[in-house]
Amino acid sequence: MKVSGIQTRVVAPAALLAVLAATSCGGNAPTTNERPTIRWGVATEGITSMDPVRAVQPVDRTLSMMLFDGLVRYQPGDATAPFEPGIAKEIPQPTTQDGKQVWTIALRAGVKCPAGQKTPAYDLTSDDVVFSLKRAANPDTSTFASVFTAYDTVEAVDAGTVKVTMKQPVSPAAFLPTISNWQGGLVVCKKAVEAEGEDFGKHPVGPGPFKFENWTPGQRITLLANDDYYLGKPLSAGWDIRFMPDDTARQAALFGGDLDVAPPTATGDKGLEAIDSRKGFKVVEAPLFGTWYLLFNTKVGPTANPQVRKALAYAVNRDDYVALTGKRTAKPTLSVWGAQLPGGIPDDHVQQAGLAYEFDVAKARQMLAAAGYPNGFDVTVTAPSNATTFQVLQAQMKEIGVNVKIKTVDVPTWQTAIMTGQEPLMLTLISYRPTPQIPYTDFFYGPSAVRGGKHPAQNFGGYDGADALIEKASKTSDSAEQARLWQEINDKILDDAAAKPLFVAYQAYGAVCGFTMGGVEPPTTIPGNWQPSYKATVDTRANDC
């Protein structure tokens, strides 16, 4: 699994827009059948794929979650709330059959697969769901196959029922996210996948609230409302999604009335202040996006020594990264998976355990000398161009004699570099996951494909100190025991200094006053719940925030 949401700027891109809860301010949006088309400017040159099992970049995932849907759904505004039914009639409960745990999922009637360029519209059945889950679990077809390793078999009992048999019992906290409206849990339309083949990511068809219309690479993507959506007609006629990486042009389009919503232009809080001060516009601050880390290579070079890693951790000042990103959109965190996230560990626990690695240059120098590097050492890191976070790291490491040389490249080249497993230091964001088991397994589990292992995960730093705990947590069906193990994994990763958590990132955008989620405006929403985009609209009559 690729690291999600990696940015060449610190402010997160416009990836979570569809679930934003915006207050509002004026602007003119074009309408179709008296419904507006929402014009969204995104700070990127394009996307990779709209196929949910290949959607690795933030805007990719946004689109996939507007085009597809899950068997169960997250509730807007609360990542820890119980799931609600989606394509499933009700939330499934586990049973035991022939000594194995089984989850039987009844599908609701009336869910439609819209017409694609090669396929007619039809009623979605268990065949589509079985096909989707098997496809998501297959490492040859899915970037998210590591989430489904506990699956044994997936079968269609009849046209409206699916049965999933597990290799070993798992808790509801571990199973339900795998069938949710998030990444691999998104259901695709089987006939369209088979008809499109490798081009499915360019011509997606799914049972979500919107239908793919067209894609002009480097320019825009158009989505139309799926009026057969099982939760009701979307309030908008669709989305006009424009690729606008140039900050000046994008802000001019927003302030000039050509966009309804777009990310700020400047890093830190300055970009938000520019929107705050503009009449007719409002800053929309909404969902958490993910956690930023400094990851250490535990197998290569000086950082293979845990004492060196601990010294470097003490040399890193979280406050510098928060200041760069902006206090409105970055909150310091001490945990590998913080309490803001489902199943996360409170900072108070990390403090009490003595694992916070609070900024202490004198201690860092002392520990580095004791580890055999009294004069520091030289190290070269690969970084995306314009990644100012690496410049901050460079300045911090200089204080303890570590000379960080930065090799700047484009984002694909940078991703290739960290996939080699040879990068000594990596500043990266791991986006929202529905349980800590997923990031632990994806990024801190030893048998990773990055290291030649069989597990379809991306442990860039080669850390394997928590493998036994991660395996144990994946196999327990006791939710309380699983939560205890997740905390133990968090502590073990920190004690071995495999990573230093920096901050939790939140999204913020500028929007016209009339942009709203259909009048439902919670202060926060969760990234796993894109389908409320069907309630998004723009009131062209709104002229005062």
Coordinates of C-alpha atoms in Angstrom, one line a residue:
M1 CA 0.0 0.0 0.0
K2 CA 1.4 3.3 -0.9
V3 CA 1.6 6.0 1.7
S4 CA -1.5 8.0 1.4
G5 CA -1.7 11.8 1.0
I6 CA 2.0 12.5 0.5
Q7 CA 2.3 16.2 -0.3
T8 CA 4.9 18.4 -1.8
R9 CA 3.4 21.1 0.4
V10 CA 2.6 20.9 4.1
V11 CA -1.0 22.0 3.8
A12 CA -3.0 18.9 2.8
P13 CA -4.5 19.0 -0.7
A14 CA -8.2 19.2 -1.4
A15 CA -8.9 15.5 -0.9
L16 CA -11.7 15.4 1.6
L17 CA -14.0 18.0 0.1
A18 CA -17.1 15.9 -0.5
V19 CA -17.7 15.4 3.2
L20 CA -17.0 18.9 4.3
A21 CA -19.4 20.7 6.5
A22 CA -19.3 24.2 5.3
T23 CA -20.9 27.3 6.5
S24 CA -21.6 29.6 3.7
C25 CA -21.1 32.7 1.5
G26 CA -22.1 33.8 -2.1
G27 CA -21.1 32.9 -5.6
N28 CA -22.8 31.8 -8.8
A29 CA -22.9 28.2 -9.7
P30 CA -24.2 26.9 -13.0
T31 CA -27.4 24.8 -12.6
T32 CA -28.9 21.8 -14.3
N33 CA -32.6 21.1 -13.8
E34 CA -32.5 23.7 -11.0
R35 CA -29.7 21.8 -9.3
P36 CA -26.2 23.3 -9.1
T37 CA -23.1 21.7 -10.4
I38 CA -20.4 22.2 -7.7
R39 CA -17.2 23.6 -9.1
W40 CA -14.2 22.3 -7.2
G41 CA -10.6 23.4 -7.8
V42 CA -8.0 20.8 -6.6
A43 CA -4.4 21.6 -6.0
T44 CA -3.0 18.8 -8.2
E45 CA -2.1 18.1 -11.9
G46 CA -4.3 15.0 -12.1
I47 CA -5.2 11.7 -10.7
T48 CA -3.9 8.1 -11.0
S49 CA -7.0 6.0 -10.9
M50 CA -10.7 6.1 -9.8
D51 CA -10.7 2.3 -9.2
P52 CA -11.2 2.0 -5.5
V53 CA -8.6 -0.8 -5.1
R54 CA -6.0 1.4 -7.0
A55 CA -7.0 4.8 -5.6
V56 CA -3.8 5.7 -3.7
Q57 CA -3.7 9.4 -3.9
P58 CA -6.1 11.7 -2.0
V59 CA -8.1 13.0 -4.9
D60 CA -8.2 9.4 -6.3
R61 CA -9.8 8.2 -3.1
T62 CA -12.2 11.1 -3.0
L63 CA -13.5 10.3 -6.5
S64 CA -13.8 6.6 -5.8
M65 CA -15.8 7.3 -2.6
M66 CA -18.3 9.4 -4.6
L67 CA -18.7 6.8 -7.3
F68 CA -18.9 3.7 -5.2
D69 CA -20.4 2.6 -1.8
G70 CA -19.8 0.1 1.0
L71 CA -21.9 -2.6 2.6
V72 CA -21.7 -0.6 5.8
R73 CA -21.1 3.1 6.3
Y74 CA -19.4 5.4 8.7
Q75 CA -21.6 8.0 10.4
P76 CA -20.7 11.6 9.4
G77 CA -19.0 13.5 12.2
D78 CA -18.0 10.6 14.4
A79 CA -15.3 8.1 13.5
T80 CA -16.0 6.1 16.7
A81 CA -19.8 5.9 16.3
P82 CA -21.3 2.5 15.3
F83 CA -21.6 1.8 11.6
E84 CA -24.8 2.3 9.8
P85 CA -26.2 0.0 7.1
G86 CA -25.2 0.8 3.5
I87 CA -25.7 -1.7 0.7
A88 CA -26.3 -4.2 3.4
K89 CA -29.8 -4.3 5.0
E90 CA -28.4 -4.3 8.5
I91 CA -25.0 -4.6 10.3
P92 CA -23.9 -8.2 10.1
Q93 CA -23.1 -10.2 13.3
P94 CA -20.7 -13.2 13.4
T95 CA -21.8 -16.7 13.8
T96 CA -19.8 -20.0 14.1
Q97 CA -20.3 -22.6 11.3
D98 CA -18.3 -25.8 11.2
G99 CA -15.8 -24.4 13.7
K100 CA -15.2 -21.2 11.8
Q101 CA -16.3 -17.6 12.2
V102 CA -18.8 -16.6 9.5
W103 CA -20.3 -13.2 8.6
T104 CA -23.5 -13.4 6.7
I105 CA -24.5 -10.2 4.9
A106 CA -28.0 -9.5 3.6
L107 CA -28.1 -7.0 0.8
R108 CA -30.8 -4.4 0.4
A109 CA -33.0 -4.4 -2.7
G110 CA -33.0 -1.6 -5.2
V111 CA -29.3 -0.8 -5.4
K112 CA -28.4 0.0 -9.0
C113 CA -25.3 -0.3 -11.1
P114 CA -25.7 2.7 -13.5
A115 CA -24.9 2.3 -17.2
G116 CA -21.3 2.5 -18.2
Q117 CA -19.8 3.2 -21.6
K118 CA -19.8 -0.5 -22.4
T119 CA -22.5 -1.9 -20.0
P120 CA -26.2 -1.2 -19.4
A121 CA -27.7 -0.4 -16.0
Y122 CA -28.7 -3.3 -13.8
D123 CA -29.6 -4.3 -10.3
L124 CA -26.6 -5.0 -8.1
T125 CA -26.5 -8.5 -6.6
S126 CA -24.4 -10.7 -4.4
D127 CA -22.2 -11.5 -7.5
D128 CA -21.0 -7.9 -7.6
V129 CA -20.3 -8.0 -3.9
V130 CA -18.4 -11.3 -3.9
F131 CA -16.4 -10.1 -7.0
S132 CA -15.6 -6.8 -5.3
L133 CA -14.3 -8.4 -2.0
K134 CA -12.3 -11.1 -3.8
R135 CA -10.8 -8.4 -6.0
A136 CA -9.9 -6.2 -3.0
A137 CA -8.3 -9.2 -1.3
N138 CA -6.1 -10.1 -4.2
P139 CA -2.6 -8.5 -4.1
D140 CA -2.4 -8.9 -7.9
T141 CA -5.4 -6.5 -8.3
S142 CA -5.5 -4.5 -5.1
T143 CA -3.3 -2.0 -3.3
F144 CA -5.3 -2.7 -0.2
A145 CA -5.0 -6.5 -0.1
S146 CA -3.3 -6.5 3.3
V147 CA -6.6 -5.5 4.9
F148 CA -8.2 -8.8 3.9
T149 CA -5.6 -11.3 4.9
A150 CA -8.0 -12.8 7.6
Y151 CA -10.5 -13.7 4.9
D152 CA -10.8 -17.4 4.0
T153 CA -13.7 -17.6 1.5
V154 CA -16.3 -15.2 0.1
E155 CA -19.5 -16.8 -1.3
A156 CA -22.9 -15.9 -2.8
V157 CA -25.5 -17.7 -0.8
D158 CA -28.2 -16.4 -3.2
A159 CA -28.7 -13.2 -5.2
G160 CA -29.2 -11.1 -2.0
T161 CA -26.9 -12.8 0.5
V162 CA -23.1 -13.0 0.9
K163 CA -21.2 -15.2 3.3
V164 CA -17.6 -14.4 4.4
T165 CA -15.8 -17.1 6.3
M166 CA -12.7 -16.1 8.2
K167 CA -9.4 -18.0 8.7
Q168 CA -9.6 -17.2 12.4
P169 CA -12.2 -15.2 14.5
V170 CA -11.8 -11.5 14.4
S171 CA -13.6 -8.7 16.3
P172 CA -16.3 -6.5 14.8
A173 CA -13.8 -3.6 15.1
A174 CA -11.5 -5.5 12.7
F175 CA -14.1 -7.0 10.3
L176 CA -16.6 -4.2 9.7
P177 CA -14.1 -1.7 8.3
T178 CA -13.2 -4.2 5.6
I179 CA -16.7 -4.0 4.2
S180 CA -17.2 -0.2 4.8
N181 CA -17.3 2.7 2.4
W182 CA -13.6 3.1 2.5
Q183 CA -10.9 1.9 0.0
G184 CA -11.1 -1.9 -0.6
G185 CA -14.6 -2.1 1.0
L186 CA -16.1 -0.1 -1.8
V187 CA -18.3 -2.3 -4.0
V188 CA -17.8 -2.1 -7.8
C189 CA -20.0 -3.2 -10.6
K190 CA -18.7 -6.5 -11.9
K191 CA -19.9 -6.3 -15.5
A192 CA -18.2 -2.9 -16.0
V193 CA -14.9 -4.2 -14.5
E194 CA -14.9 -7.1 -16.8
A195 CA -15.9 -5.0 -19.8
E196 CA -13.3 -2.3 -19.2
G197 CA -10.4 -4.5 -18.0
E198 CA -7.3 -2.4 -17.2
D199 CA -9.2 0.8 -18.2
F200 CA -11.7 0.5 -15.4
G201 CA -9.9 3.1 -13.4
K202 CA -10.4 5.5 -16.2
H203 CA -14.1 4.6 -16.8
P204 CA -15.4 3.6 -13.4
V205 CA -18.9 2.3 -12.7
G206 CA -20.3 1.9 -9.2
P207 CA -23.4 2.2 -7.0
G208 CA -22.4 5.5 -5.5
P209 CA -24.3 8.9 -5.5
F210 CA -22.5 10.1 -8.7
K211 CA -21.7 8.7 -12.1
F212 CA -18.5 9.2 -14.1
E213 CA -19.1 11.4 -17.1
N214 CA -15.6 12.3 -18.6
W215 CA -12.0 12.9 -17.8
T216 CA -9.7 15.3 -19.6
P217 CA -6.2 14.5 -18.3
G218 CA -4.5 17.4 -16.7
Q219 CA -7.7 19.5 -16.9
R220 CA -10.8 18.2 -15.3
I221 CA -13.2 15.4 -14.3
T222 CA -16.9 15.6 -14.6
L223 CA -19.3 13.6 -12.4
L224 CA -23.1 13.6 -12.9
A225 CA -25.8 12.8 -10.2
N226 CA -26.9 9.2 -10.0
D227 CA -30.6 9.8 -9.5
D228 CA -31.1 6.1 -8.9
Y229 CA -28.8 6.2 -5.8
Y230 CA -30.4 4.1 -3.1
L231 CA -30.3 6.8 -0.5
G232 CA -32.0 9.3 -2.7
K233 CA -31.2 11.8 -5.5
P234 CA -28.1 14.0 -4.9
L235 CA -28.9 17.6 -4.2
S236 CA -26.5 18.7 -6.9
A237 CA -26.5 18.0 -10.6
G238 CA -22.9 16.8 -10.3
W239 CA -19.3 18.0 -9.7
D240 CA -17.0 19.9 -12.1
I241 CA -13.6 18.9 -10.7
R242 CA -10.7 21.1 -12.1
F243 CA -7.0 20.3 -11.8
M244 CA -5.4 23.6 -10.7
P245 CA -2.0 23.2 -9.2
D246 CA -1.1 26.9 -9.7
D247 CA -2.0 28.6 -6.4
T248 CA -2.4 32.0 -7.9
A249 CA -4.7 30.8 -10.7
R250 CA -6.8 28.7 -8.3
Q251 CA -7.4 31.5 -5.8
A252 CA -8.2 33.9 -8.6
A253 CA -10.8 31.5 -9.9
L254 CA -12.3 31.1 -6.4
F255 CA -12.4 34.8 -5.6
G256 CA -13.5 35.6 -9.2
G257 CA -16.6 33.4 -9.0
D258 CA -15.4 30.5 -11.2
L259 CA -15.1 28.0 -8.3
D260 CA -17.3 27.2 -5.4
V261 CA -14.6 25.6 -3.2
A262 CA -10.8 25.2 -3.3
P263 CA -7.8 24.8 -0.9
P264 CA -5.9 27.8 0.3
T265 CA -2.8 29.0 -1.6
A266 CA -0.3 29.6 1.2
T267 CA 1.1 27.2 3.7
G268 CA 0.5 27.6 7.4
D269 CA -2.3 29.8 8.7
K270 CA -1.6 32.6 6.2
G271 CA -3.7 31.0 3.4
L272 CA -6.6 30.6 5.7
E273 CA -6.4 34.2 6.9
A274 CA -6.6 35.4 3.2
I275 CA -9.9 33.6 2.9
D276 CA -11.2 34.8 6.2
S277 CA -10.6 38.4 5.2
R278 CA -12.4 38.1 1.9
K279 CA -16.0 39.1 1.8
G280 CA -18.3 36.5 0.5
F281 CA -16.1 33.6 1.5
K282 CA -15.5 31.4 4.5
V283 CA -12.8 29.0 5.7
V284 CA -14.2 25.5 5.9
E285 CA -12.3 23.6 8.5
A286 CA -13.3 20.0 8.7
P287 CA -12.0 16.4 8.8
L288 CA -8.9 15.0 10.1
F289 CA -6.7 13.7 7.3
G290 CA -3.9 11.6 8.9
T291 CA -0.7 11.6 10.9
W292 CA 2.7 13.0 9.9
Y293 CA 5.7 11.0 11.1
L294 CA 9.5 10.9 10.9
L295 CA 10.1 7.3 10.0
F296 CA 13.5 5.8 10.7
N297 CA 15.2 3.0 8.6
T298 CA 15.8 0.3 11.2
K299 CA 17.9 -1.9 8.9
V300 CA 20.3 0.4 7.0
G301 CA 23.1 2.7 8.1
P302 CA 23.5 4.5 11.4
T303 CA 19.7 4.4 12.1
A304 CA 19.9 0.6 12.3
N305 CA 21.1 1.4 15.9
P306 CA 18.1 2.1 18.1
Q307 CA 20.2 4.4 20.3
V308 CA 20.9 6.6 17.2
R309 CA 17.2 6.6 16.4
K310 CA 16.3 7.7 19.9
A311 CA 18.9 10.5 19.7
L312 CA 17.5 11.8 16.5
A313 CA 14.0 11.6 17.9
Y314 CA 15.0 13.9 20.8
A315 CA 16.5 16.3 18.2
V316 CA 13.2 16.8 16.4
N317 CA 10.9 19.6 17.6
R318 CA 7.3 18.9 16.8
D319 CA 6.4 22.6 17.3
D320 CA 8.5 23.5 14.2
Y321 CA 6.3 21.3 11.9
V322 CA 3.1 22.5 13.5
A323 CA 4.1 26.1 13.0
L324 CA 5.0 25.4 9.4
T325 CA 1.7 23.7 8.7
G326 CA -0.4 26.0 10.8
K327 CA -2.0 25.6 14.2
R328 CA -5.5 25.6 12.7
T329 CA -4.8 22.5 10.6
A330 CA -2.1 20.7 12.6
K331 CA -2.3 19.4 16.2
P332 CA 0.8 17.8 17.8
T333 CA 0.5 14.1 18.6
L334 CA 2.7 11.8 20.7
S335 CA 1.1 8.5 19.7
V336 CA 1.7 6.4 16.7
W337 CA -2.1 6.3 16.3
G338 CA -3.6 9.1 18.3
A339 CA -6.8 9.3 20.3
Q340 CA -8.4 11.5 17.6
L341 CA -8.5 8.3 15.5
P342 CA -10.6 5.1 16.0
G343 CA -8.8 2.8 18.5
G344 CA -6.1 5.5 19.1
I345 CA -3.9 5.9 22.2
P346 CA -4.2 9.1 24.3
D347 CA -1.1 11.4 24.6
D348 CA -1.4 11.2 28.4
H349 CA -0.6 7.5 28.2
V350 CA 2.5 8.1 26.1
Q351 CA 3.7 10.8 28.5
Q352 CA 3.3 8.5 31.5
A353 CA 5.1 5.7 29.7
G354 CA 8.1 8.0 29.1
L355 CA 7.9 7.6 25.3
A356 CA 7.1 11.2 24.2
Y357 CA 10.7 12.0 23.0
E358 CA 10.2 15.7 23.9
F359 CA 12.6 18.1 22.2
D360 CA 16.0 18.0 24.0
V361 CA 19.1 18.9 21.9
A362 CA 21.5 18.3 24.8
K363 CA 20.1 14.8 25.4
A364 CA 20.2 14.1 21.7
R365 CA 23.9 15.0 21.5
Q366 CA 24.7 13.0 24.5
M367 CA 22.9 9.9 23.3
L368 CA 24.4 10.2 19.8
A369 CA 27.9 10.4 21.3
A370 CA 27.2 7.3 23.4
A371 CA 26.1 5.5 20.3
G372 CA 29.5 6.1 18.7
Y373 CA 28.8 9.3 16.7
P374 CA 30.2 12.1 18.8
N375 CA 30.7 14.2 15.6
G376 CA 27.5 13.2 14.0
F377 CA 27.4 11.7 10.5
D378 CA 26.4 12.5 6.9
V379 CA 23.2 11.2 5.4
T380 CA 21.4 11.7 2.1
V381 CA 17.6 11.7 1.9
T382 CA 15.2 11.8 -1.1
A383 CA 12.4 14.3 -0.9
P384 CA 9.6 15.6 -3.1
S385 CA 10.4 19.0 -4.6
N386 CA 9.2 22.0 -2.5
A387 CA 8.8 19.7 0.5
T388 CA 9.7 22.3 3.1
T389 CA 9.3 19.8 5.9
F390 CA 12.6 18.2 4.9
Q391 CA 14.3 21.6 5.1
V392 CA 13.0 21.8 8.7
L393 CA 14.4 18.3 9.4
Q394 CA 17.8 19.3 7.8
A395 CA 18.1 22.4 10.2
Q396 CA 17.1 20.3 13.2
M397 CA 19.6 17.6 12.5
K398 CA 22.4 20.1 12.0
E399 CA 22.1 21.1 15.7
I400 CA 23.4 17.6 16.7
G401 CA 26.0 17.3 13.9
V402 CA 24.0 15.2 11.5
N403 CA 24.5 16.6 8.0
V404 CA 21.3 15.8 6.0
K405 CA 21.7 16.2 2.3
I406 CA 18.4 16.5 0.4
K407 CA 18.0 15.0 -3.1
T408 CA 14.8 16.6 -4.6
V409 CA 12.8 14.7 -7.1
D410 CA 9.2 14.5 -8.3
V411 CA 6.6 12.6 -6.3
P412 CA 6.6 9.4 -8.3
T413 CA 10.4 9.2 -8.1
W414 CA 10.3 9.9 -4.4
Q415 CA 7.7 7.1 -3.9
T416 CA 9.9 4.7 -5.8
A417 CA 12.9 5.7 -3.6
I418 CA 11.2 4.9 -0.4
M419 CA 9.8 1.6 -1.8
T420 CA 13.4 0.4 -2.1
G421 CA 13.6 0.3 1.7
Q422 CA 17.0 2.1 1.6
E423 CA 15.9 5.6 2.6
P424 CA 17.5 6.4 6.0
L425 CA 14.9 9.1 7.1
M426 CA 11.4 9.6 5.7
L427 CA 9.0 12.4 6.5
T428 CA 5.6 11.1 5.5
L429 CA 1.9 11.2 6.2
I430 CA -0.2 8.1 6.8
S431 CA -3.8 9.0 6.1
Y432 CA -6.8 8.0 8.1
R433 CA -7.4 4.3 8.6
P434 CA -10.5 2.9 10.3
T435 CA -8.5 0.9 12.9
P436 CA -4.9 1.0 14.1
Q437 CA -4.5 -2.6 13.0
I438 CA -4.3 -1.4 9.4
P439 CA -1.4 1.1 9.7
Y440 CA 0.4 -1.2 12.2
T441 CA 0.3 -4.0 9.6
D442 CA 0.9 -1.8 6.6
F443 CA 3.8 0.2 7.9
F444 CA 5.3 -1.5 10.9
Y445 CA 5.1 -5.2 10.1
G446 CA 8.3 -7.1 9.1
P447 CA 7.2 -9.5 6.4
S448 CA 6.5 -6.6 4.0
A449 CA 6.7 -6.7 0.2
V450 CA 9.1 -3.8 0.4
R451 CA 11.6 -6.0 2.1
G452 CA 11.0 -9.1 -0.1
G453 CA 8.3 -10.5 2.2
K454 CA 5.0 -12.0 1.2
H455 CA 2.8 -9.6 3.0
P456 CA 1.2 -6.9 0.7
A457 CA 2.3 -4.0 2.9
Q458 CA 4.8 -1.2 2.7
N459 CA 7.1 -1.2 5.8
F460 CA 9.6 1.3 4.4
G461 CA 11.8 1.3 7.5
G462 CA 12.0 -2.5 7.8
Y463 CA 10.8 -2.5 11.5
D464 CA 9.9 -5.9 12.8
G465 CA 10.0 -5.5 16.6
A466 CA 6.3 -5.6 17.0
D467 CA 5.5 -8.5 14.6
A468 CA 4.3 -11.0 17.3
L469 CA 2.0 -8.4 18.8
I470 CA 0.6 -7.3 15.5
E471 CA -0.1 -10.9 14.6
K472 CA -1.7 -11.6 17.9
A473 CA -3.9 -8.5 17.6
S474 CA -5.1 -9.5 14.2
K475 CA -6.3 -12.9 15.4
T476 CA -8.2 -11.9 18.5
S477 CA -12.0 -11.7 18.4
D478 CA -12.1 -9.9 21.8
S479 CA -12.5 -6.2 21.2
A480 CA -11.1 -5.3 24.7
E481 CA -8.1 -7.5 24.3
Q482 CA -7.5 -6.1 20.8
A483 CA -7.6 -2.5 22.2
R484 CA -5.0 -3.5 24.8
L485 CA -2.8 -5.1 22.2
W486 CA -3.0 -2.0 20.0
Q487 CA -1.8 0.1 22.9
E488 CA 1.1 -2.3 23.5
I489 CA 2.0 -2.1 19.8
N490 CA 2.0 1.6 20.0
D491 CA 4.4 1.5 23.0
K492 CA 6.7 -1.0 21.4
I493 CA 7.1 1.0 18.2
L494 CA 7.9 4.1 20.3
D495 CA 10.2 2.3 22.7
D496 CA 12.2 1.0 19.7
A497 CA 12.1 4.5 18.1
A498 CA 10.9 3.2 14.7
A499 CA 9.0 6.4 14.2
K500 CA 8.5 9.8 15.9
P501 CA 4.9 11.0 15.5
L502 CA 4.7 14.7 14.7
F503 CA 1.2 15.9 14.2
V504 CA -2.3 15.1 13.1
A505 CA -3.3 17.0 10.0
Y506 CA -6.7 18.5 9.4
Q507 CA -8.3 19.8 6.1
A508 CA -9.2 23.4 5.4
Y509 CA -10.7 25.0 2.3
G510 CA -12.1 28.3 1.1
A511 CA -15.8 28.1 0.0
V512 CA -18.5 30.4 -1.2
C513 CA -21.1 31.1 1.4
G514 CA -23.7 29.0 -0.4
F515 CA -21.7 25.8 -0.3
T516 CA -23.2 23.3 2.2
M517 CA -23.7 19.7 2.8
G518 CA -27.5 20.1 2.3
G519 CA -27.9 22.0 5.6
V520 CA -26.1 19.4 7.7
E521 CA -22.9 21.0 8.9
P522 CA -21.1 19.2 11.7
P523 CA -17.8 20.7 12.7
T524 CA -15.9 17.6 11.8
T525 CA -16.4 14.6 9.5
I526 CA -14.4 11.5 8.8
P527 CA -12.6 10.6 5.6
G528 CA -14.3 7.3 5.4
N529 CA -17.7 8.8 4.7
W530 CA -17.6 10.3 1.2
Q531 CA -21.1 9.4 0.3
P532 CA -22.7 12.3 2.1
S533 CA -21.4 14.2 -0.9
Y534 CA -24.9 13.5 -2.3
K535 CA -26.2 16.1 0.2
A536 CA -23.8 18.8 -1.0
T537 CA -25.2 21.8 -2.8
V538 CA -24.6 25.5 -3.5
D539 CA -27.3 28.0 -2.7
T540 CA -26.8 30.8 -5.3
R541 CA -29.0 33.1 -3.3
A542 CA -26.6 33.2 -0.3
N543 CA -24.8 36.4 -0.2
D544 CA -23.7 36.8 3.4
C545 CA -21.6 34.6 5.5

